[in-house]
Amino acid sequence: MVQITNVLVPALCTAVLVACVGMLVYILPSLCFFIPFRWEEERYTDGVKWKFLEHKGPVFAPPYEPLPSNVKFYYDGKHMKLSPGAEEVATFFAKMLDHEYTTKDVFRKNFFKDWRKEMTSEEKSKLTDLNKCDFSEMSEYFKAQSEARKAMTKEEKLENERLLQEYGFCIMDNHKERIANFRIEPPGLFRGRGDHPKMGMLKRRIRPEDIIINCSKDSKYPKPPPGTKWKEVRHDNKVTWLVSWTENIQGSIKYIMLNPSSRIKGEKDWQKYEMARRLKKCVDRIRAQYREDWKSKEMRIRQRAVALYFIDKLALRAGNEKEEGETADTVGCCSLRVEHLTLHQEMDGQEYVVEFDFLGKDSIRYYNKVPVEKRVFKNLQLFMEDKEPEDDLFDRLNTSILNKHLQELMDGLTAKVFRTYNASITLQQQLNELTSFICTVYNVPAKILSYNRANRAVAILCNHQRAPPKTFEKSMQNLQTKIDAKKEQLADAKRELKSAKADAKVRRDEKSKKAVESKKKAVQRIEEQLMKLEVQATDREENKQIALGTSKLNYLDPRISVAWCKKFGIPIEKIYNKTQREKFAWAIDMAEKDYEF
DNA sequence: GCCCATACTTAGAACAGCGAAG
DNA sequence: CTTCGCTGTTCTAAGTATGGGC
């Protein structure tokens, strides 16, 4: 009944091409540009995401295996045999012993509280102080275990492959698609980012009874493990998830969804960039509008306009409200507080400088000194008047008000579209600027460096940071050593070339001429190698604290990169690895060398 | 307008595995 | 053959956005 296309990429591309034709015909009245066309597999309207969905359900975490009796736990220096429930939770802590987390007060407190809940009443009365607990034997045991596992990876790999084949795919409409996360998250201790009030809490084990299955009525339903039941099997084709459950730390819902290479994700991704391109067409109008609004007599409109200016100019996130005390204290644009900004009438020779200092998503620090227009500056002074540091900067604004306004300016526009738009347009502009310098047609490494620099400009704009790799200094030194050695080698080769030339001048025979030629080539080759190394060093140094991956994966219209590769004869493999090529298959297929964002 | 639930995207860290160097 | 260092992959937390009920 259902035909399965095993070749995923052409299937997706056909869908995309079909829709492309549709776009030309319909000139995008809204975002319904997946128009039924030629194929029986239509692009659905009114929120329907699929017609047929069949899958095998999730893979559960392996059951707990009690510790061998020689691995002991000590309390106050004395051996103590733990009940299975308490022991399992203890192993979660033991596995993290080397991590800084386990030294943090909040983490220890939360862990101990949740651990005690799993203890027998006897254990509860004995174990009253976490500081007296000695998990070191457990910790050593797990280290040894993971060493042992490395040695027998072959079997494990085979088992993983089997699981992937059985559970890693589903059928959505006529295609076999890869599932992103078909394994249920194993139990453990919650690790929040930054100063999270819930760090260390017990993340409980998920059982079949917690699981909601979503699939089509006429599909073969996934079977729960023997002796168990699903919480529910439903058939909701207005959503894309296959499996969901409620997590116990925040009470939020978790989902199993498809891989980025799937049709459903690919189309959504494409739509996202089309939306950003629509913003490009009207961004001048919107900018003119918010500049006008800086002068409004209504405070709420001024606040909205200044916030939008920040979102546009600085690529800030929208900044939804968060429940206090439930998560780390982080903010975005609309939730900025007075304490996050310092106004400088004059700073470093510039007028009207705003100094931002706050923690954003994932508790990554945003620090920036930005000269702004006088009117913005005056407005900020006004917003901050008579407020305490912990008061909201934009007290008449939130993300829902802002997005409602944006919706009126352009159909489908939301705050996050500005980030996508500004990221992609920056890449395109930077590529144009940086690449035009390079005259040598064949200098691929230099072009890649330029690409990385353009990518980096975006990452800096979006504040995508990473912890500098632990081995950074050392690896930098190693590279420098290599460069020095290469330089010496080059000097030697040049010397040899010189003497070969002198030799040829005297002898004037074929053999010595040939020797000169080969020496020349050697010098050239070494020069190329040297340049490659130097480029690598520059690239790495500049990348120390910047993460390029996030913008590449989520903000940069892949068609820009594909077109750039085609234009300069760079193999796409130099820019996108295999996974990325799968995710961006639609763009690789679609974009020609003259594509413009 | 506000609150809550839901669904989906975006994010950095941890981990695994592979190729080059020793 | 082993170790090292880097790249690609996996993991799951933390955002954005919307819509329904009051």
XYZ file of C-alpha atoms (C1' of nucleotides) in Angstrom:
641
model
C 0.000 0.000 0.000
C 2.664 2.432 1.004
C 5.567 2.833 -1.334
C 8.833 3.515 0.342
C 11.444 5.662 -1.243
C 14.796 4.630 0.071
C 16.671 7.318 -1.760
C 15.865 10.219 0.470
C 17.569 13.082 -1.232
C 15.989 12.919 -4.671
C 12.607 12.495 -3.026
C 13.034 15.669 -1.052
C 14.473 17.551 -3.976
C 11.590 16.623 -6.181
C 9.213 17.954 -3.589
C 11.240 21.125 -3.399
C 11.389 21.538 -7.149
C 7.699 21.023 -7.407
C 7.134 23.677 -4.808
C 9.602 25.924 -6.598
C 7.487 25.907 -9.694
C 4.550 26.625 -7.470
C 6.302 29.661 -6.082
C 6.910 31.161 -9.472
C 3.282 30.760 -10.306
C 1.861 32.055 -7.072
C 4.390 34.730 -6.101
C 4.106 33.973 -2.427
C 0.883 35.509 -1.160
C 1.673 33.990 2.223
C 3.696 31.003 3.205
C 1.496 28.435 1.544
C 3.951 27.879 -1.219
C 3.890 24.126 -1.077
C 1.221 23.808 -3.642
C -0.256 20.464 -4.681
C 1.237 19.828 -8.037
C 1.622 16.807 -10.212
C 2.197 14.457 -7.289
C -0.493 12.594 -5.443
C 1.535 13.588 -2.410
C 0.162 17.057 -1.933
C 1.528 19.740 0.342
C -1.122 19.956 2.950
C -3.139 22.941 3.992
C -4.629 23.895 7.383
C -1.817 22.531 9.503
C -1.883 18.913 8.354
C 1.703 17.647 8.474
C 1.333 14.102 7.105
C -1.152 11.513 6.011
C 0.680 8.356 6.938
C 3.098 7.808 9.781
C 4.489 4.496 10.943
C 7.352 3.832 13.355
C 8.638 1.370 15.946
C 8.484 3.614 18.986
C 11.394 4.621 21.212
C 14.384 2.691 22.506
C 14.388 2.711 26.292
C 17.455 3.228 28.431
C 19.027 -0.085 29.485
C 17.766 -1.250 32.895
C 19.890 -0.621 35.948
C 22.550 -3.229 36.662
C 23.423 -3.472 40.346
C 27.075 -3.022 41.250
C 29.213 -6.098 41.857
C 29.614 -6.739 45.565
C 33.285 -5.778 45.593
C 32.466 -2.201 44.651
C 31.671 -0.583 47.945
C 30.118 2.560 49.215
C 31.313 4.080 52.464
C 29.573 6.359 54.872
C 31.683 8.080 57.472
C 34.494 5.681 56.585
C 32.360 2.578 57.095
C 31.166 0.214 54.369
C 27.433 0.311 53.742
C 25.380 -1.808 51.380
C 22.750 0.335 49.674
C 19.292 -0.746 48.596
C 18.984 -1.071 44.802
C 16.996 2.175 44.442
C 19.397 4.226 46.515
C 22.381 2.581 44.887
C 21.258 3.497 41.387
C 20.926 7.179 42.273
C 24.277 7.046 44.040
C 25.906 5.792 40.847
C 24.617 8.855 38.987
C 26.532 11.032 41.409
C 29.589 8.794 41.295
C 29.714 9.027 37.521
C 29.926 12.804 37.773
C 32.470 12.951 40.543
C 35.180 14.411 38.333
C 32.917 17.174 37.178
C 32.931 20.599 38.723
C 29.169 20.346 39.164
C 29.496 18.006 42.117
C 31.362 20.641 44.086
C 28.580 23.185 43.789
C 26.370 23.764 46.796
C 23.086 23.894 44.911
C 23.925 20.737 43.002
C 24.825 18.831 46.161
C 21.791 20.054 48.030
C 19.360 19.151 45.249
C 20.997 15.797 44.705
C 20.953 14.862 48.339
C 17.321 15.832 48.730
C 16.264 13.696 45.763
C 18.565 10.858 46.716
C 16.996 10.646 50.142
C 13.606 10.130 48.506
C 14.905 6.886 47.007
C 16.341 5.589 50.267
C 14.754 3.065 52.609
C 13.755 4.508 55.964
C 16.771 2.843 57.519
C 19.106 4.439 54.977
C 17.386 7.753 55.448
C 18.107 7.781 59.129
C 21.740 6.750 58.686
C 22.739 8.869 55.704
C 22.297 12.426 56.816
C 25.391 14.159 55.499
C 26.523 14.076 51.892
C 30.024 15.143 52.913
C 30.459 11.837 54.708
C 29.609 9.813 51.604
C 32.470 8.177 49.773
C 31.640 7.296 46.167
C 35.229 6.840 45.052
C 35.105 3.063 44.537
C 32.025 3.436 42.391
C 33.679 6.188 40.427
C 36.795 4.079 39.820
C 34.623 1.160 38.808
C 32.842 3.193 36.135
C 36.101 4.555 34.802
C 37.396 1.014 34.441
C 34.121 -0.005 32.811
C 34.343 2.681 30.173
C 37.943 1.643 29.462
C 36.788 -1.929 29.056
C 34.006 -0.835 26.753
C 36.497 0.843 24.457
C 38.191 -2.494 23.968
C 34.995 -4.256 22.902
C 33.430 -1.590 20.774
C 32.964 -3.927 17.832
C 30.083 -5.839 19.356
C 28.603 -2.692 20.719
C 28.836 -1.002 17.330
C 27.021 -3.902 15.773
C 24.279 -3.655 18.378
C 24.013 0.084 17.806
C 23.715 -0.469 14.099
C 20.959 -3.019 14.674
C 19.042 -0.604 16.883
C 19.468 2.146 14.330
C 18.140 -0.047 11.552
C 15.185 -1.212 13.611
C 14.188 1.959 15.437
C 16.046 4.756 13.678
C 13.691 5.127 10.739
C 10.037 5.761 10.184
C 7.736 6.018 7.222
C 6.187 9.383 6.743
C 3.907 9.505 3.769
C 5.823 7.845 0.971
C 9.305 8.159 2.375
C 11.520 6.307 4.737
C 12.985 8.981 6.993
C 15.719 9.076 9.596
C 14.597 9.763 13.163
C 16.708 12.238 15.131
C 16.561 10.999 18.742
C 14.890 7.616 18.926
C 16.561 6.792 22.245
C 14.818 7.848 25.428
C 16.994 9.991 27.667
C 18.456 7.781 30.400
C 17.902 8.679 34.058
C 20.574 10.736 35.761
C 21.209 14.001 37.524
C 19.963 17.148 35.879
C 22.732 19.382 34.588
C 21.421 22.840 33.932
C 23.489 25.529 32.259
C 24.833 28.418 34.262
C 23.454 29.103 37.715
C 20.522 26.759 37.510
C 18.455 26.405 40.689
C 17.551 22.807 39.811
C 21.005 21.432 39.072
C 21.607 18.050 40.662
C 17.963 17.020 40.837
C 17.122 13.458 39.882
C 15.934 13.048 36.334
C 13.776 9.980 36.652
C 13.679 6.927 34.452
C 11.079 7.033 31.677
C 8.831 3.983 31.436
C 6.455 2.898 28.652
C 3.566 4.120 30.843
C 4.941 7.684 30.456
C 5.017 7.531 26.673
C 2.535 8.943 24.204
C 2.808 7.441 20.745
C 1.751 9.412 17.705
C 1.225 7.553 14.432
C -1.445 7.099 11.819
C -4.514 5.022 12.484
C -3.863 2.771 9.528
C -0.236 2.089 10.447
C 1.275 -0.782 12.372
C 1.461 0.640 15.905
C 4.697 0.300 17.852
C 4.543 -2.402 20.536
C 5.346 -1.525 24.145
C 7.896 -3.836 25.820
C 6.333 -7.110 27.066
C 4.139 -6.643 30.122
C 3.880 -2.867 29.741
C 1.493 -0.364 28.209
C 1.846 2.996 26.521
C 0.280 5.947 28.245
C -1.614 6.681 25.059
C -1.608 6.087 21.332
C -2.914 9.039 19.363
C -3.251 9.990 15.748
C -2.603 13.698 15.463
C -1.434 14.582 11.972
C -1.231 18.291 12.768
C 2.048 17.723 14.615
C 5.355 16.255 13.483
C 6.445 14.285 16.549
C 6.358 10.508 16.854
C 6.759 10.081 20.597
C 6.420 12.376 23.602
C 6.737 12.278 27.370
C 6.720 14.733 30.228
C 10.023 15.348 31.905
C 10.035 15.666 35.704
C 12.457 18.560 36.313
C 10.600 21.417 34.625
C 7.451 19.495 33.756
C 7.995 20.205 30.084
C 7.232 17.883 27.209
C 9.992 16.130 25.306
C 9.603 14.807 21.795
C 11.056 12.352 19.369
C 11.142 13.967 15.937
C 12.697 13.461 12.537
C 16.261 14.098 11.465
C 17.180 17.441 9.807
C 17.606 15.559 6.523
C 13.905 14.700 6.462
C 11.427 16.310 4.123
C 9.418 17.811 6.945
C 12.420 19.542 8.530
C 13.979 20.523 5.223
C 10.876 22.263 3.992
C 10.494 24.108 7.259
C 14.104 25.224 7.063
C 13.623 26.446 3.535
C 10.499 28.363 4.571
C 12.492 30.028 7.315
C 14.987 31.446 4.823
C 12.255 32.479 2.440
C 10.689 34.436 5.295
C 14.024 36.133 5.965
C 14.280 37.048 2.290
C 10.846 38.593 2.457
C 12.071 40.698 5.354
C 14.979 41.807 3.188
C 12.511 43.308 0.757
C 10.761 45.433 3.368
C 13.406 45.983 6.003
C 14.027 49.573 4.870
C 10.409 50.419 5.414
C 10.419 48.771 8.843
C 13.582 50.592 9.855
C 12.127 53.912 8.787
C 9.027 53.080 10.804
C 10.796 52.302 14.062
C 12.974 55.399 13.738
C 9.778 57.409 13.439
C 8.397 55.627 16.493
C 11.342 56.746 18.633
C 9.571 60.120 18.654
C 6.107 58.794 19.522
C 4.246 60.440 22.353
C 3.314 57.000 23.669
C 5.858 55.338 25.886
C 4.868 51.804 24.834
C 5.522 52.663 21.207
C 8.917 54.187 21.961
C 9.887 51.122 23.964
C 8.745 48.845 21.189
C 10.750 50.850 18.675
C 13.965 50.888 20.703
C 13.684 47.170 21.423
C 13.194 46.451 17.754
C 16.226 48.600 16.954
C 18.331 46.414 19.282
C 16.920 43.222 17.797
C 17.717 44.464 14.310
C 21.078 46.112 14.928
C 22.505 43.699 17.494
C 20.687 40.500 16.537
C 19.420 40.069 20.098
C 16.927 37.325 20.882
C 13.329 38.274 21.622
C 13.519 37.598 25.364
C 10.414 35.807 26.601
C 9.494 36.094 30.267
C 10.719 33.261 32.460
C 9.404 31.953 35.713
C 11.629 33.253 38.450
C 13.522 30.653 40.437
C 12.712 27.860 37.987
C 15.605 28.481 35.621
C 18.922 30.320 35.439
C 18.539 34.095 35.373
C 19.049 34.924 31.716
C 17.477 37.561 29.502
C 16.836 38.576 25.913
C 15.861 41.917 24.458
C 12.356 42.372 25.872
C 13.355 41.053 29.291
C 16.453 43.273 29.686
C 16.678 44.931 33.059
C 18.090 48.342 33.966
C 21.131 46.664 35.527
C 22.124 45.165 32.171
C 22.859 48.516 30.511
C 25.214 51.340 31.316
C 24.839 54.578 29.417
C 27.903 56.610 28.528
C 27.379 60.102 27.158
C 30.900 59.781 25.823
C 33.279 56.837 25.762
C 36.540 56.133 23.901
C 36.009 59.186 21.747
C 32.490 58.175 20.750
C 29.199 59.750 21.727
C 26.153 57.990 23.173
C 27.607 54.615 23.937
C 25.479 51.850 25.467
C 27.357 49.185 27.367
C 25.507 45.870 27.458
C 26.390 43.205 29.981
C 23.977 40.355 30.571
C 23.617 36.584 30.428
C 21.721 35.325 27.395
C 20.582 31.870 26.331
C 22.612 29.063 27.935
C 24.003 31.694 30.320
C 26.421 32.897 27.684
C 27.572 36.405 28.517
C 26.734 39.176 26.112
C 29.130 42.063 26.473
C 29.159 44.870 23.949
C 29.763 48.594 23.768
C 27.593 50.112 21.096
C 27.393 53.704 19.906
C 23.727 54.444 19.274
C 21.792 57.338 17.817
C 21.137 60.258 20.085
C 17.415 59.657 20.068
C 17.837 56.061 21.209
C 20.162 57.208 23.943
C 17.701 59.811 25.194
C 14.920 57.252 25.141
C 16.977 54.825 27.182
C 17.626 57.534 29.756
C 13.895 58.054 29.909
C 13.138 54.335 30.295
C 15.675 54.040 33.104
C 14.518 57.089 35.031
C 13.359 56.383 38.579
C 13.888 52.653 38.266
C 15.778 50.166 40.400
C 18.519 48.083 38.788
C 16.328 44.973 38.894
C 13.390 46.672 37.150
C 12.505 45.865 33.557
C 13.999 48.263 31.026
C 10.987 47.875 28.755
C 8.172 47.845 31.291
C 5.471 48.392 28.656
C 6.676 45.642 26.345
C 6.921 41.888 26.038
C 7.558 39.480 23.189
C 3.917 38.917 22.441
C 3.249 42.664 22.040
C 6.329 43.016 19.900
C 5.463 40.061 17.691
C 1.905 41.279 17.246
C 3.316 44.554 15.989
C 5.749 42.775 13.667
C 2.919 40.686 12.305
C 1.243 43.919 11.209
C 4.392 45.149 9.502
C 4.844 41.966 7.504
C 2.817 38.787 7.327
C 4.561 36.070 9.317
C 7.236 38.354 10.755
C 8.520 37.618 14.265
C 11.540 38.803 16.250
C 13.687 35.819 15.379
C 13.407 36.468 11.657
C 15.687 39.474 12.158
C 18.436 37.216 13.453
C 18.121 34.941 10.443
C 17.968 37.875 8.061
C 20.917 39.751 9.546
C 23.020 36.612 9.780
C 22.438 35.604 6.174
C 22.830 39.065 4.701
C 26.059 39.499 6.657
C 27.445 36.267 5.247
C 26.601 37.283 1.736
C 28.141 40.748 2.095
C 31.248 39.448 3.822
C 31.790 36.816 1.162
C 31.549 39.446 -1.535
C 34.047 41.694 0.227
C 36.543 39.127 1.423
C 36.611 36.916 -1.615
C 37.095 39.661 -4.177
C 40.577 40.307 -2.731
C 41.803 36.918 -3.717
C 42.957 37.060 -7.291
C 44.598 33.682 -7.596
C 41.960 31.428 -8.967
C 43.454 28.309 -7.464
C 44.092 29.487 -3.958
C 41.523 27.283 -2.276
C 42.883 27.479 1.296
C 42.800 31.277 1.204
C 39.229 31.171 -0.014
C 38.256 28.808 2.736
C 39.853 31.170 5.215
C 37.753 33.965 3.783
C 34.673 31.840 4.113
C 35.482 31.064 7.709
C 36.025 34.737 8.366
C 32.638 35.586 6.918
C 31.140 32.798 9.005
C 32.969 34.199 12.009
C 31.556 37.685 11.460
C 28.106 36.148 11.762
C 29.011 34.104 14.829
C 30.266 37.269 16.501
C 27.093 39.115 15.580
C 24.976 36.337 17.067
C 27.299 35.958 20.072
C 27.955 32.263 19.498
C 30.692 31.471 21.947
C 32.428 28.380 23.149
C 34.789 27.536 25.952
C 38.316 27.666 24.513
C 39.376 24.046 23.940
C 41.421 22.719 26.869
C 44.288 21.886 24.576
C 44.240 25.169 22.713
C 47.564 26.671 23.822
C 49.418 23.447 23.301
C 48.040 22.741 19.877
C 48.798 26.299 18.829
C 52.417 25.797 19.885
C 52.638 22.561 17.968
C 51.395 24.264 14.867
C 53.971 27.035 15.258
C 56.727 24.435 15.537
C 55.532 22.918 12.297
C 55.529 26.314 10.612
C 59.095 27.016 11.748
C 60.248 23.666 10.438
C 58.514 24.315 7.132
C 60.235 27.701 6.853
C 63.619 26.101 7.287
C 62.749 23.491 4.728
C 61.804 26.260 2.335
C 65.111 28.036 2.859
C 66.947 24.798 2.137
C 64.961 24.188 -1.010
C 65.658 27.725 -2.215
C 69.348 27.289 -1.621
C 69.309 24.055 -3.582
C 67.471 25.742 -6.408
C 70.052 28.501 -6.533
C 72.950 26.114 -6.763
C 71.139 24.034 -9.378
C 70.670 27.176 -11.434
C 74.350 28.058 -11.155
C 75.204 24.532 -12.067
C 72.964 24.655 -15.146
C 74.529 27.913 -16.287
C 77.944 26.301 -16.353
C 77.007 22.919 -17.757
C 74.276 23.941 -20.178
C 72.998 20.369 -20.599
C 69.501 18.823 -20.493
C 70.084 16.986 -17.282
C 70.945 20.050 -15.238
C 68.053 21.989 -16.800
C 65.731 19.308 -15.636
C 67.249 19.455 -12.181
C 66.467 23.175 -12.031
C 62.886 22.518 -13.020
C 62.384 19.902 -10.361
C 63.968 22.133 -7.698
C 61.647 24.925 -8.736
C 58.692 22.683 -8.311
C 59.922 21.596 -4.916
C 60.153 25.204 -3.765
C 56.674 25.875 -5.032
C 55.281 22.876 -3.264
C 56.867 23.838 0.031
C 55.646 27.385 -0.330
C 52.124 26.098 -0.763
C 52.444 23.841 2.246
C 53.763 26.724 4.315
C 50.940 28.967 3.307
C 48.426 26.286 4.183
C 49.900 25.984 7.648
C 49.942 29.721 8.185
C 46.357 30.042 7.089
C 45.454 27.254 9.474
C 47.177 29.053 12.345
C 45.399 32.328 11.645
C 42.068 30.581 11.375
C 42.512 28.713 14.602
C 43.679 31.732 16.559
C 40.719 33.776 15.395
C 38.394 30.919 16.294
C 39.577 30.427 19.829
C 36.368 31.421 21.595
C 33.965 31.518 18.688
C 31.669 28.681 17.702
C 30.973 28.648 13.972
C 28.701 25.643 13.916
C 25.560 27.185 15.324
C 25.266 29.925 12.747
C 26.231 27.596 9.923
C 23.530 25.154 10.946
C 20.751 27.522 11.932
C 21.171 31.035 10.572
C 22.968 31.039 7.243
C 20.877 30.407 4.167
C 22.760 27.398 2.762
C 22.061 28.551 -0.770
C 24.501 31.426 -0.236
C 27.280 28.977 0.540
C 26.341 26.626 -2.266
C 26.323 29.467 -4.781
C 29.657 30.748 -3.514
C 31.189 27.293 -3.896
C 29.906 27.015 -7.439
C 31.103 30.482 -8.342
C 34.653 29.921 -7.107
C 34.991 26.271 -7.926
C 35.254 25.208 -4.295
C 34.090 21.652 -3.661
C 31.043 21.760 -1.402
C 32.722 19.151 0.821
C 35.156 21.845 1.974
C 32.286 23.794 3.494
C 29.773 21.160 4.566
C 30.541 17.749 6.018
C 28.388 14.737 5.281
C 25.691 15.441 7.860
C 25.483 19.044 6.791
C 25.217 18.071 3.155
C 22.317 15.804 4.060
C 20.581 18.539 5.975
C 21.101 21.057 3.183
C 20.426 18.681 0.289
C 17.557 20.915 -0.810
C 19.857 23.906 -1.118
C 22.685 22.034 -2.813
C 20.233 20.882 -5.400
C 18.513 24.209 -5.798
C 21.080 27.015 -5.758
C 22.935 28.121 -8.886
C 26.122 30.179 -8.846
C 24.235 33.443 -9.194
C 21.878 32.839 -6.280
C 21.343 35.931 -4.184
C 19.883 35.873 -0.710
C -4.541 41.093 28.660
C -2.645 37.102 31.055
C -1.508 32.400 31.972
C -0.511 27.942 30.611
C 0.275 24.145 27.504
C 2.258 22.785 23.434
C 5.418 22.293 19.574
C 9.137 23.323 17.428
C 14.122 25.634 16.756
C 18.496 26.783 18.529
C 22.455 25.906 21.644
C 27.016 24.455 23.755
C 29.096 20.471 25.949
C 30.260 15.787 26.049
C 31.490 11.942 23.663
C 33.154 8.802 19.999
C 36.028 7.694 16.510
C 39.529 8.388 13.170
C 43.884 9.609 11.051
C 48.500 11.379 11.816
C 52.461 11.389 14.669
C 55.524 9.073 17.595
C 51.095 -0.520 17.602
C 49.792 3.386 20.811
C 48.872 8.061 21.774
C 47.253 12.519 20.608
C 44.452 15.936 18.823
C 40.877 17.142 16.054
C 36.326 16.540 13.734
C 31.998 14.974 13.463
C 28.112 13.167 16.126
C 25.099 12.827 19.895
C 22.782 14.667 23.670
C 19.477 17.314 25.803
C 18.843 21.999 27.742
C 17.053 26.377 26.708
C 15.163 29.255 23.831
C 10.950 31.267 20.505
C 6.319 31.370 19.221
C 1.368 30.384 19.138
C -3.186 29.501 20.541
C -6.854 28.445 23.786
C -9.247 29.405 28.060
C -10.352 32.687 31.338
